[in-house]
DNA sequence: AGCGCGAACGCCCTCTGCTGGCGACCT
DNA sequence: AAGGTCGCCAGCAGAGGGCGTTCGCGCT
């Protein structure tokens, strides 16, 4: 031992031996506390013991140990540069030195060991070992010696005792004399056998945690376990802020910095830092054997337990019930809520309490309700006009207050219908349109095809059936917003019309309204060139629904405004307005003509 | 002095769970 | 087209089990 300062753990206390002032070695019993930093280096130059400030009732001291400048350990390595990759300190032993120059002065709290008060005949000078018999002390002193007289003939390694040597030699020869009576295992030492039996057969766990119900076969495991209660993390990564409670985790963590990936997939040669990552990865190569974790609450399956748990968390767990805005029913989680929502698909659940209006969207119902409350929240900031919808205000501002407004140029329609030659800007719209030509498709399918997205209607213009298409398929596409009321129609003469306003007249009102240049005429459907009466195609009830058109090429915007005012006066007779659109319309510009309730005011846009 | 046992040190492994990126699909 | 959702997957850390090896000490 000589001048060495070494530390050993007894389970109860830690003993530090250090050079005495008189040149002899001395021993102090220490009780390790959470903030103890222990050093196993040698040749300390300064030792100071001062009273501790932690008044716990016990007599305690603070031991300040100053290392010499050269900081050489017994192996001649630089203790301050102790390699973190070298775990000779052991995971259950003292934490490794930080290697920081500032850490040379270590503070150690020590308390006198209780056994020190016992007087014994034979005391060890290096530790607090005492024995009533001299020969026992004599033998004990060997433990302080580095002498290893028993050499292995195979590897030249030395051992303190013959028993240690014999055990070691057994490892060379493969001799395992200690056989388990419960299984086929055999061990080099009897201690191994006992421990094995505890782990595998009797499950005897004599070491109990005082904080939880954990028990362990070995004390070292309990000590390791206790770190999860204390939060102690003695093993600091030199490259980042991570600190580990044991050496293995630090070593594993260091692979992040070194890039080491020791685990390789034998199929695709992908490499991993952890064995279990490889194990999980291997599953992707074994299609048939993949584990399937079936959700108990829905048909979903996951490849991993952890993913199933996330699924359950996301879809089957909710702080509060989710309420359906359409029917008011409550659902306990997102999954049942989503399933329920499917049942409302295409359904006009949002019904007006004051009129027959219904919509698939609450937003549209809210907008509709403004009619009943006579509110026009969208006020033009440049005149006194107000509108119920943002889009109407936008259009108004463009038409009357924006001299720079240029209607967007028509965009190319590249998708042409082989049946009727009609062109569409979007392929999806053409596909949907094709259903109209399909003789196999039922009326319902056709209706669905029409309803989907575009909600096309057939209108009679100039005595001919024409499709009324949403404005986003017209040159006015860019004008539309999600509430877009503008609806373009095409007359037989190729003229295109845009619905300015949807007006509902009293049922049975046969009045045909027509507009001629420079005037507004209310007349029958005898139509001049300037006037077209359009009857909606689905007017099956015998009611005459007339769509008022403005076809006049010479019609000015002022005229259009005058027409609107005229019609406004007529609204006094009307019950309510109807408008609806399809919120599922991904192009966001559809507007369904509510033919049973509406008259259409159309404006020519071609000119 | 030798033996036998228990404890300690040290290493490696597996299981578990969390996180975040990615891509397919949906809205 | 863009944003949201959700399963798949890799990465990584926490916790604990198991065992090889060595040491210390009581007993004979």
PDB file of C-alpha atoms in Angstrom, chain A residues 455 457-461 468 485-489 497-505 511-515 532-538 545-551 563-564 567 574 577-580 591-603:
ATOM      1  CA  UNK A 455     -73.041  20.319 -57.790  1.00  0.00           C
ATOM      2  CA  UNK A 457     -77.479  21.732 -62.386  1.00  0.00           C
ATOM      3  CA  UNK A 458     -79.146  21.556 -65.678  1.00  0.00           C
ATOM      4  CA  UNK A 459     -80.807  24.770 -66.629  1.00  0.00           C
ATOM      5  CA  UNK A 460     -82.995  25.600 -69.546  1.00  0.00           C
ATOM      6  CA  UNK A 461     -81.566  28.439 -71.464  1.00  0.00           C
ATOM      7  CA  UNK A 468     -74.980  25.364 -64.860  1.00  0.00           C
ATOM      8  CA  UNK A 485     -72.256  32.849 -54.711  1.00  0.00           C
ATOM      9  CA  UNK A 486     -71.390  33.608 -58.257  1.00  0.00           C
ATOM     10  CA  UNK A 487     -72.505  30.916 -60.610  1.00  0.00           C
ATOM     11  CA  UNK A 488     -71.713  30.819 -64.248  1.00  0.00           C
ATOM     12  CA  UNK A 489     -74.122  29.400 -66.765  1.00  0.00           C
ATOM     13  CA  UNK A 497     -73.736  34.090 -67.421  1.00  0.00           C
ATOM     14  CA  UNK A 498     -72.812  34.589 -63.842  1.00  0.00           C
ATOM     15  CA  UNK A 499     -75.359  34.399 -61.079  1.00  0.00           C
ATOM     16  CA  UNK A 500     -75.377  37.683 -59.277  1.00  0.00           C
ATOM     17  CA  UNK A 501     -77.801  36.820 -56.607  1.00  0.00           C
ATOM     18  CA  UNK A 502     -80.022  33.998 -55.574  1.00  0.00           C
ATOM     19  CA  UNK A 503     -83.480  35.123 -54.794  1.00  0.00           C
ATOM     20  CA  UNK A 504     -86.354  33.128 -53.585  1.00  0.00           C
ATOM     21  CA  UNK A 505     -89.780  34.168 -54.609  1.00  0.00           C
ATOM     22  CA  UNK A 511     -93.742  36.066 -62.881  1.00  0.00           C
ATOM     23  CA  UNK A 512     -91.046  36.054 -65.428  1.00  0.00           C
ATOM     24  CA  UNK A 513     -88.517  38.703 -64.941  1.00  0.00           C
ATOM     25  CA  UNK A 514     -86.359  39.729 -67.757  1.00  0.00           C
ATOM     26  CA  UNK A 515     -83.886  42.415 -68.373  1.00  0.00           C
ATOM     27  CA  UNK A 532     -84.114  34.713 -71.670  1.00  0.00           C
ATOM     28  CA  UNK A 533     -86.256  33.018 -69.210  1.00  0.00           C
ATOM     29  CA  UNK A 534     -84.593  29.998 -67.794  1.00  0.00           C
ATOM     30  CA  UNK A 535     -86.549  27.390 -66.115  1.00  0.00           C
ATOM     31  CA  UNK A 536     -84.763  25.221 -63.723  1.00  0.00           C
ATOM     32  CA  UNK A 537     -84.526  21.639 -64.749  1.00  0.00           C
ATOM     33  CA  UNK A 538     -85.652  20.110 -61.519  1.00  0.00           C
ATOM     34  CA  UNK A 545     -89.324  28.809 -61.411  1.00  0.00           C
ATOM     35  CA  UNK A 546     -88.019  31.514 -63.492  1.00  0.00           C
ATOM     36  CA  UNK A 547     -84.499  32.518 -63.729  1.00  0.00           C
ATOM     37  CA  UNK A 548     -83.995  36.046 -64.617  1.00  0.00           C
ATOM     38  CA  UNK A 549     -81.172  36.646 -66.932  1.00  0.00           C
ATOM     39  CA  UNK A 550     -79.192  39.512 -68.054  1.00  0.00           C
ATOM     40  CA  UNK A 551     -77.967  38.605 -71.422  1.00  0.00           C
ATOM     41  CA  UNK A 563     -81.708  45.682 -61.539  1.00  0.00           C
ATOM     42  CA  UNK A 564     -80.514  44.505 -58.235  1.00  0.00           C
ATOM     43  CA  UNK A 567     -85.182  43.044 -57.194  1.00  0.00           C
ATOM     44  CA  UNK A 574     -90.096  36.731 -50.139  1.00  0.00           C
ATOM     45  CA  UNK A 577     -83.053  33.365 -49.259  1.00  0.00           C
ATOM     46  CA  UNK A 578     -81.534  30.071 -50.048  1.00  0.00           C
ATOM     47  CA  UNK A 579     -77.980  29.383 -50.824  1.00  0.00           C
ATOM     48  CA  UNK A 580     -75.802  26.533 -50.319  1.00  0.00           C
ATOM     49  CA  UNK A 591     -72.361  27.230 -55.430  1.00  0.00           C
ATOM     50  CA  UNK A 592     -75.445  25.180 -55.708  1.00  0.00           C
ATOM     51  CA  UNK A 593     -78.435  26.695 -57.256  1.00  0.00           C
ATOM     52  CA  UNK A 594     -81.314  26.075 -54.985  1.00  0.00           C
ATOM     53  CA  UNK A 595     -83.705  25.739 -57.833  1.00  0.00           C
ATOM     54  CA  UNK A 596     -86.765  25.129 -55.758  1.00  0.00           C
ATOM     55  CA  UNK A 597     -86.348  28.373 -53.976  1.00  0.00           C
ATOM     56  CA  UNK A 598     -84.589  30.698 -56.242  1.00  0.00           C
ATOM     57  CA  UNK A 599     -84.603  32.951 -59.126  1.00  0.00           C
ATOM     58  CA  UNK A 600     -81.404  33.595 -60.841  1.00  0.00           C
ATOM     59  CA  UNK A 601     -80.092  36.851 -61.870  1.00  0.00           C
ATOM     60  CA  UNK A 602     -77.501  36.442 -64.498  1.00  0.00           C
ATOM     61  CA  UNK A 603     -75.101  38.813 -65.939  1.00  0.00           C
TER      62      UNK A 603
END
